[in-house]
Structure formats: C-alpha cells, structure tokens
JSON list of C-alpha atoms in Angstrom, two decimals:
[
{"chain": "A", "resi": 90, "resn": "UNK", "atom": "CA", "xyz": [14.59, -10.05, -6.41]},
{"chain": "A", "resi": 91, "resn": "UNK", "atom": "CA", "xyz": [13.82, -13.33, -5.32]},
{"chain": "A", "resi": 92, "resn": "UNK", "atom": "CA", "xyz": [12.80, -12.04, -2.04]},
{"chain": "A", "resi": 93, "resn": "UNK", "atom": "CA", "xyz": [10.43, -9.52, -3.48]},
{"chain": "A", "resi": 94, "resn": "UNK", "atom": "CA", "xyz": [8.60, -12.05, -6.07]},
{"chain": "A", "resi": 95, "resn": "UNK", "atom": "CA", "xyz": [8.30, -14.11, -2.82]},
{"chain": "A", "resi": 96, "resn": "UNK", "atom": "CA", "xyz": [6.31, -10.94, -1.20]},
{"chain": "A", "resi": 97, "resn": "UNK", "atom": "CA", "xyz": [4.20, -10.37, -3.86]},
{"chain": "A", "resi": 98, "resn": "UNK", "atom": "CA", "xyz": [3.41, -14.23, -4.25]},
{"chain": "A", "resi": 99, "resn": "UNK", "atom": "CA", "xyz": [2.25, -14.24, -0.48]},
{"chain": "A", "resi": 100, "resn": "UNK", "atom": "CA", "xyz": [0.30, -10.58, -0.84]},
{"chain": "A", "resi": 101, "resn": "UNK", "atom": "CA", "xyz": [-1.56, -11.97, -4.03]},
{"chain": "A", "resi": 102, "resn": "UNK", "atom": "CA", "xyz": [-2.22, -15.50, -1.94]},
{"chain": "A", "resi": 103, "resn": "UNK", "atom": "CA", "xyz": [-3.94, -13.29, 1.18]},
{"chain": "A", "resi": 104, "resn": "UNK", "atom": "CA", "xyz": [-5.12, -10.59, -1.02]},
{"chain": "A", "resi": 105, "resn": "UNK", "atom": "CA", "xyz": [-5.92, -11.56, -5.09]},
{"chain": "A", "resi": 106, "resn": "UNK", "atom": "CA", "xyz": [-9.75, -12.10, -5.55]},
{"chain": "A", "resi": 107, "resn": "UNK", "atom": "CA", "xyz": [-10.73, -11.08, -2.45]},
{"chain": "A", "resi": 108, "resn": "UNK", "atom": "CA", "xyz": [-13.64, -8.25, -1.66]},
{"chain": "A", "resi": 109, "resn": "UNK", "atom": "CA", "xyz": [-12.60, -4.64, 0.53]},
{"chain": "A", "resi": 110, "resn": "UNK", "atom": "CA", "xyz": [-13.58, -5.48, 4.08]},
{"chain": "A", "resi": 111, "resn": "UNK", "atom": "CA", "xyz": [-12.33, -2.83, 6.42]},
{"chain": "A", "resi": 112, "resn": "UNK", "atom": "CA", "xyz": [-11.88, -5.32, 9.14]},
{"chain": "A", "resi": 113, "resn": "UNK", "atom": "CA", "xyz": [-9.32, -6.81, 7.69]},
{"chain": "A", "resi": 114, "resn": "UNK", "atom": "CA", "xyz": [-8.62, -6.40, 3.86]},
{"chain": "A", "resi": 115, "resn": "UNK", "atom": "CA", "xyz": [-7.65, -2.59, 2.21]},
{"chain": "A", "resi": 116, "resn": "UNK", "atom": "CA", "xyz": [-5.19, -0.77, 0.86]},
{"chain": "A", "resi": 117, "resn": "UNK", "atom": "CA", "xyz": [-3.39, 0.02, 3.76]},
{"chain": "A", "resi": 118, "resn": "UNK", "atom": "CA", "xyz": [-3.06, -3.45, 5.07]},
{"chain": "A", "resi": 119, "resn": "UNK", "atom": "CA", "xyz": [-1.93, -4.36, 1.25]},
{"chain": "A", "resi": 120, "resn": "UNK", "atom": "CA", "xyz": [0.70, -2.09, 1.82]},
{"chain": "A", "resi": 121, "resn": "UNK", "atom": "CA", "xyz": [1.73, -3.15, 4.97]},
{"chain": "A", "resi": 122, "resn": "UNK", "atom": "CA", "xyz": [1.46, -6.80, 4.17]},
{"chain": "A", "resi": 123, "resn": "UNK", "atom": "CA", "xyz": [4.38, -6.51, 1.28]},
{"chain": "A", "resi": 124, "resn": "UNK", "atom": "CA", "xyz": [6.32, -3.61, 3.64]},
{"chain": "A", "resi": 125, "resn": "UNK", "atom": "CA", "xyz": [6.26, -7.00, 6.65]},
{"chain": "A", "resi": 126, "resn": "UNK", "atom": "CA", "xyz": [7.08, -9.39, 3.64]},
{"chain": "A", "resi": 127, "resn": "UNK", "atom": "CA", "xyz": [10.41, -7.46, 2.84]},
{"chain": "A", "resi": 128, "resn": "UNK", "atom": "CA", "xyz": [11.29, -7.05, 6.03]},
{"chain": "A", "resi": 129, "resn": "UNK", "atom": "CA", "xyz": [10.21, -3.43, 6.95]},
{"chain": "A", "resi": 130, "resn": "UNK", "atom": "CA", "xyz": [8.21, -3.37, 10.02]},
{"chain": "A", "resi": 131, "resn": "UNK", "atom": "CA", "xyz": [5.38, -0.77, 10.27]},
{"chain": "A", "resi": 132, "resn": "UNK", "atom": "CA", "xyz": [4.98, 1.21, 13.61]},
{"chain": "A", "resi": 133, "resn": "UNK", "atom": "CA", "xyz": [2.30, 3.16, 12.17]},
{"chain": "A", "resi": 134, "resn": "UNK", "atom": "CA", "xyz": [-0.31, 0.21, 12.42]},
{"chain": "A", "resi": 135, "resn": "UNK", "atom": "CA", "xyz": [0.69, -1.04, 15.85]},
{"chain": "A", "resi": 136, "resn": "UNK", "atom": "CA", "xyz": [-2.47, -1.30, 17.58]},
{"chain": "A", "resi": 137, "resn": "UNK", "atom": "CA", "xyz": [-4.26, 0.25, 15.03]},
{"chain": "A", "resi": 138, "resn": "UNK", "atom": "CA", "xyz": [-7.86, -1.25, 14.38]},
{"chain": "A", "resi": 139, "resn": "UNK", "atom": "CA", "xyz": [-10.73, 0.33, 12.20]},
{"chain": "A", "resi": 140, "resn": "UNK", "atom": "CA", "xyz": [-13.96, -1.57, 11.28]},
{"chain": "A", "resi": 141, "resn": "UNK", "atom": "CA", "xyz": [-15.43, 1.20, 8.44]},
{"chain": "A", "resi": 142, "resn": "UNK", "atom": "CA", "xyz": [-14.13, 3.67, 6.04]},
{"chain": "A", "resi": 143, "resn": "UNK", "atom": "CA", "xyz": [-15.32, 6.32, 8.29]},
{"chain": "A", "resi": 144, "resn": "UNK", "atom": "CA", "xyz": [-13.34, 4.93, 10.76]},
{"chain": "A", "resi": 145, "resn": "UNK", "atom": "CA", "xyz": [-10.06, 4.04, 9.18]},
{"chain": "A", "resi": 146, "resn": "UNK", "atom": "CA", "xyz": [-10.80, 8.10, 7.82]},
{"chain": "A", "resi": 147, "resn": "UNK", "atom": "CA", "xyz": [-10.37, 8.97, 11.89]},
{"chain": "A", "resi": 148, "resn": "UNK", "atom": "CA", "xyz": [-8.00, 6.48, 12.55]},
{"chain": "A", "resi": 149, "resn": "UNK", "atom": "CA", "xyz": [-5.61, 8.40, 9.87]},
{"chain": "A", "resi": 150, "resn": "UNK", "atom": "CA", "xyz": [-6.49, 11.98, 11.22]},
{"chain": "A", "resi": 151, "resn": "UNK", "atom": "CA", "xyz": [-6.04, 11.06, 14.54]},
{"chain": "A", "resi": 152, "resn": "UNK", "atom": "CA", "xyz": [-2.01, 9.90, 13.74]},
{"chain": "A", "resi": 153, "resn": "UNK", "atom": "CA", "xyz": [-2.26, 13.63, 12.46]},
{"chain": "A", "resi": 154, "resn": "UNK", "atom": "CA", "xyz": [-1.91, 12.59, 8.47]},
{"chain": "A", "resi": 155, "resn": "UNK", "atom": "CA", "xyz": [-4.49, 13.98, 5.78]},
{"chain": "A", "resi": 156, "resn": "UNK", "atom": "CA", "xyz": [-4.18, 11.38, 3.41]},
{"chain": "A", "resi": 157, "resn": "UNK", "atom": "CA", "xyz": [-2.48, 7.67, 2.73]},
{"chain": "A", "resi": 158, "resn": "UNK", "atom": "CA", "xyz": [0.40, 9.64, 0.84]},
{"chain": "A", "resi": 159, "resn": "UNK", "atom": "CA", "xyz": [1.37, 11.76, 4.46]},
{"chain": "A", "resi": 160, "resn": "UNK", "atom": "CA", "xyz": [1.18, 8.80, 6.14]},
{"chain": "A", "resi": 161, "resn": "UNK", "atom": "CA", "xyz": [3.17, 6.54, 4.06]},
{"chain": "A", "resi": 162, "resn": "UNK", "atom": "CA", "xyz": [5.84, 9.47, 3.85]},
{"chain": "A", "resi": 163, "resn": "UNK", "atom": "CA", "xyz": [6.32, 9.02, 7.52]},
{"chain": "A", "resi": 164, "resn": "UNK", "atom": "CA", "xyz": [7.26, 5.50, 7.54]},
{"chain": "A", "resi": 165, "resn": "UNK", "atom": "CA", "xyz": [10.59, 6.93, 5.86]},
{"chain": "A", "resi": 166, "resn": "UNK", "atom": "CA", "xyz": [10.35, 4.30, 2.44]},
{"chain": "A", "resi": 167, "resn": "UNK", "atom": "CA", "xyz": [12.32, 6.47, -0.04]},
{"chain": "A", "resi": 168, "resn": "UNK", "atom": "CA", "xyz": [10.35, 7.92, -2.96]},
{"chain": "A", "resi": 169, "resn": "UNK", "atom": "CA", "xyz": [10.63, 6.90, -5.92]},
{"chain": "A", "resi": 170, "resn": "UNK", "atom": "CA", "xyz": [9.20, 7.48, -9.61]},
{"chain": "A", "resi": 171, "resn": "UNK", "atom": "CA", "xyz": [6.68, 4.87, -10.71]},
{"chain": "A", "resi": 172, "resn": "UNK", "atom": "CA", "xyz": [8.73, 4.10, -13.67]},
{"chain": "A", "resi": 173, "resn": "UNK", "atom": "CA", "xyz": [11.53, 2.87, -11.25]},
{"chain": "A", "resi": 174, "resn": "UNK", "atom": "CA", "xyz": [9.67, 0.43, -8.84]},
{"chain": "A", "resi": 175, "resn": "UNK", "atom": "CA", "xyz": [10.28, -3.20, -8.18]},
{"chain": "A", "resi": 176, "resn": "UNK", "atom": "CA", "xyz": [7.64, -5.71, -7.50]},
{"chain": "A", "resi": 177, "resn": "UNK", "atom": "CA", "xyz": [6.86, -5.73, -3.93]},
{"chain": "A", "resi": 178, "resn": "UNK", "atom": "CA", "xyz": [6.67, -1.30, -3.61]},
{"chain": "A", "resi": 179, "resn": "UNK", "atom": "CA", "xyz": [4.31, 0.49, -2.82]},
{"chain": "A", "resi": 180, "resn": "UNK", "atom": "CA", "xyz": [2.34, 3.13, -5.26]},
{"chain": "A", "resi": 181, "resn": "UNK", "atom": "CA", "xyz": [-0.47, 5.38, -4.29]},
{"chain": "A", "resi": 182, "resn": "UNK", "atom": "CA", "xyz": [-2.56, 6.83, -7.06]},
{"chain": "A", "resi": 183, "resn": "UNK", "atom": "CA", "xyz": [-6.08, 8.10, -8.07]},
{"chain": "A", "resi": 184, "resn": "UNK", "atom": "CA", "xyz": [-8.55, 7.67, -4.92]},
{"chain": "A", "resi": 185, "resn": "UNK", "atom": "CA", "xyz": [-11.62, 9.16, -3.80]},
{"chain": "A", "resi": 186, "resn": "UNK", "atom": "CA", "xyz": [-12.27, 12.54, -4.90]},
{"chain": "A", "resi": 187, "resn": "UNK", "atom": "CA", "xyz": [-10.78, 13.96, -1.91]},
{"chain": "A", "resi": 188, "resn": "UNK", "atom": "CA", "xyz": [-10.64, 13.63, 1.92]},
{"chain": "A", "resi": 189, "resn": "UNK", "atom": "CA", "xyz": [-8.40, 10.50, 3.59]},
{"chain": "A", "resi": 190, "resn": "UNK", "atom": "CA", "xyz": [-8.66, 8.05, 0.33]},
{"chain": "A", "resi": 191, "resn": "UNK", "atom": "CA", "xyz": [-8.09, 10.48, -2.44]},
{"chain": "A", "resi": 192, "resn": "UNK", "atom": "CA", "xyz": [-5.18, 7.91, -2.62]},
{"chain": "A", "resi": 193, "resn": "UNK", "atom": "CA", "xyz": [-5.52, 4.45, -2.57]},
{"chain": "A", "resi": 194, "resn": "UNK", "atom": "CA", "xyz": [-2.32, 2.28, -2.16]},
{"chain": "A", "resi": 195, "resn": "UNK", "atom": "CA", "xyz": [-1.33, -0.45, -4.38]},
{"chain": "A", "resi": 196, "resn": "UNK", "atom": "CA", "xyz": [1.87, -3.00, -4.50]},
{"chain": "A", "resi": 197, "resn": "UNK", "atom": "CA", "xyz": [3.74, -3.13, -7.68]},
{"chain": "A", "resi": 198, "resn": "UNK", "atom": "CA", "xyz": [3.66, -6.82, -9.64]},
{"chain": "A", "resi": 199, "resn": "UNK", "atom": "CA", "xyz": [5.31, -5.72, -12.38]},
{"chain": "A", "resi": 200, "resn": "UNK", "atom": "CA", "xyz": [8.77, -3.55, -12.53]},
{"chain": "A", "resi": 201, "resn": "UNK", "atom": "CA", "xyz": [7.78, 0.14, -13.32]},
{"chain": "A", "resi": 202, "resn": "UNK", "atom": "CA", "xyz": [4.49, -0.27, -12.28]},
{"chain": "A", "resi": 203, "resn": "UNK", "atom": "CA", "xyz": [3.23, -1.85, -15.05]},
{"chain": "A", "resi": 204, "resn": "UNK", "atom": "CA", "xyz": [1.01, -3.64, -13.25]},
{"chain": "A", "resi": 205, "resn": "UNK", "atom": "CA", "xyz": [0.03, -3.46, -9.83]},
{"chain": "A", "resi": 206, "resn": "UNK", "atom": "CA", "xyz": [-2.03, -5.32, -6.96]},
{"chain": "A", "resi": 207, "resn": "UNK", "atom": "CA", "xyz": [-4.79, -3.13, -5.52]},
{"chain": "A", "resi": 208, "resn": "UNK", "atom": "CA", "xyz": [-8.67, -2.80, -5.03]},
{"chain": "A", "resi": 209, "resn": "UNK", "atom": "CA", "xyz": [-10.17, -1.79, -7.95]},
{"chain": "A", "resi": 210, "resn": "UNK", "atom": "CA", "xyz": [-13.65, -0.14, -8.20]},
{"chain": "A", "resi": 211, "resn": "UNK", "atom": "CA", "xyz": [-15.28, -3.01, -7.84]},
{"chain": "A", "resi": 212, "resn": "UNK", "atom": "CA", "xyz": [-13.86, -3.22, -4.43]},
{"chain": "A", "resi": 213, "resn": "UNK", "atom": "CA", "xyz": [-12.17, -6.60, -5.71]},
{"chain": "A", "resi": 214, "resn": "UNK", "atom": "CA", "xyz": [-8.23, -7.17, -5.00]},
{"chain": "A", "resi": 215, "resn": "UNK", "atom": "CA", "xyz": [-6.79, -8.26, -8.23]},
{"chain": "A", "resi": 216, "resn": "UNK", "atom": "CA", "xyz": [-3.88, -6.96, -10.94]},
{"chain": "A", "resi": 217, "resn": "UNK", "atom": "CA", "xyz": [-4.31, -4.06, -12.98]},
{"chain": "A", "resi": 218, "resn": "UNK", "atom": "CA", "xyz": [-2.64, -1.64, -15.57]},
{"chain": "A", "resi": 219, "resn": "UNK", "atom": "CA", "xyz": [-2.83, 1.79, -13.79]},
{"chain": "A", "resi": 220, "resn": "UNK", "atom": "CA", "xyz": [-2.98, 4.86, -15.55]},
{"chain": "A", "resi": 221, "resn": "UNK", "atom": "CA", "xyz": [0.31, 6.48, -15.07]},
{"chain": "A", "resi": 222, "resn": "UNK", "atom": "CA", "xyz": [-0.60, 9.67, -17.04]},
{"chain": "A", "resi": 223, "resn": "UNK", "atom": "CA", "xyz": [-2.28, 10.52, -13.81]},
{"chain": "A", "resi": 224, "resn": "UNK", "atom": "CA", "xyz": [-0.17, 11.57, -10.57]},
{"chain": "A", "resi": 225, "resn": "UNK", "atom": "CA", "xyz": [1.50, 8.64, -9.20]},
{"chain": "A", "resi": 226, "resn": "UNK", "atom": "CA", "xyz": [3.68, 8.67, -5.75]},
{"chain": "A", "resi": 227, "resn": "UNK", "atom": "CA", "xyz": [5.74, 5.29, -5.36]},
{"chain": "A", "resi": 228, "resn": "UNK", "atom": "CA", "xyz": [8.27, 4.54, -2.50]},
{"chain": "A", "resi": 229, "resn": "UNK", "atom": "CA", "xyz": [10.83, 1.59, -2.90]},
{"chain": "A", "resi": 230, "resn": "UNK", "atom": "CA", "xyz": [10.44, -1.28, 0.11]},
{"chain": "A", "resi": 231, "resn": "UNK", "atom": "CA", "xyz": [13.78, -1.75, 0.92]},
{"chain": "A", "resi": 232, "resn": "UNK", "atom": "CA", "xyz": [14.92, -1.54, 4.84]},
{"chain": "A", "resi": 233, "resn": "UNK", "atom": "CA", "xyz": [18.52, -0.60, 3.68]},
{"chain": "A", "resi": 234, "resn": "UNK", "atom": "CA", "xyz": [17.15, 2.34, 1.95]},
{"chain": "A", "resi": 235, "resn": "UNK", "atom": "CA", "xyz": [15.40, 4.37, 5.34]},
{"chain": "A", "resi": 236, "resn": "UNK", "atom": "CA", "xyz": [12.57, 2.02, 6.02]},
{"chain": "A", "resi": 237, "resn": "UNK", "atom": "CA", "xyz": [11.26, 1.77, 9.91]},
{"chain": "A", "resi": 238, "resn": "UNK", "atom": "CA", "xyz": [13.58, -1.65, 10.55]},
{"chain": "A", "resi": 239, "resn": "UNK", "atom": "CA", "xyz": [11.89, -1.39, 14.22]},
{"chain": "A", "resi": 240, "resn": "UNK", "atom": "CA", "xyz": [9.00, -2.50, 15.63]}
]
C-alpha cells in the first residue's frame, strides 16, 4: 500500500491542477503514469506520439482498439469492480458521447473509487467523486496479477 500511495503522490505531483494538453497531459498518459509507478510497463505507448484529440482518436484505431476500455483490456490488468480498487488503479467511466473517448480513464485516490484523479470537464486534472451509478470498468495495477511486466 505504501507503494501505491507513493504512485498516486507522484501522478497528482505531474498531473493535479494541470490543463488537458494532448502533447503531453490526458487520460491515457494518467493511466500509464500510475501503471509505470507500480511497476507495470506499458508496450502499448512505446513510440506512440499524438499532438490532438483527432489524433490520439487515430493513434487508438490504428493499434486496432475502438475505445480506451479495448485498449486497456489488452494490456492484460485484471478487471475489477470499482467498489474493489486500490489507490493507484485504473477506472474508465463516462466519456464523450461516443467514438474513441466515450471513456475517459482515471486513477483511483481513494479505495473503491471513492475518489479518483482524472480530467474533469473543465479539462483540469484534479480529484473528484465519480458517479458510480453509471457504468464503471476498473482494472487492479498489480504486475503479479497479469500486467505487461515487459517493456
């Protein structure tokens, strides 16, 4: 546990207060930053670089995924409910409409996803109470548990 509050402490220090810019701050490199932090390396984003939403929208179709929720199925994380998450796991809920972002990814600050680390609509980095009465996919950062340990 002391490892994960560590995680979260250095996501919220890069992350916390901070404004979406698809160069180098969104969701996905949340995600990734906590997934690194815990020890879980992520293949997926090797050589990966995106400068707009429309972009990172290719960038996601052309790894063959339809949405943040294929994609972060594929890194092989074990899913979890919400209700069950630690701080430093990752949670996708509520997005755009539909298309690549109709989930957004968030890290979990508090146990169960009480509260979470993500973008809000502001476009603003900073913790939050989601709404868990909407659908909610979470997957536990561990690298005993399935996660990528390669690089």
């Amino acid at each position: 546990m002391v490892r994960r509050e560590r995680a979260l402490r250095a996501c919220k220090a890069r992350f916390e207060g901070k404004a979406l810019d698809w160069r180098s701050r969104d969701c996905v490199r949340l995600a990734a930053h906590s997934m690194r932090s815990l020890g879980v390396a992520t293949p997926l984003l090797k050589g990966l670089s995106y400068r707009s939403e429309l972009a990172a929208a290719k960038a996601l179709r052309d790894l063959g995924f339809a949405d943040l929720v294929e994609a972060m199925d594929a890194t092989n994380l074990v899913r979890v409910a919400p209700a069950m998450t630690w701080p430093g796991d990752i949670v996708a809920g509520p997005g755009r409409d539909s298309g690549a972002f109709r989930f957004s990814l968030s890290v979990v600050h508090s146990a169960g996803a009480r509260r979470t680390l993500a973008f809000g609509p502001d476009g603003v980095c900073g913790v939050g109470s989601p709404d868990l009465t909407l659908p909610h996919v979470a997957w536990r950062v561990a690298p005993l548990t399935g996660g990528v340990a390669h690089g």
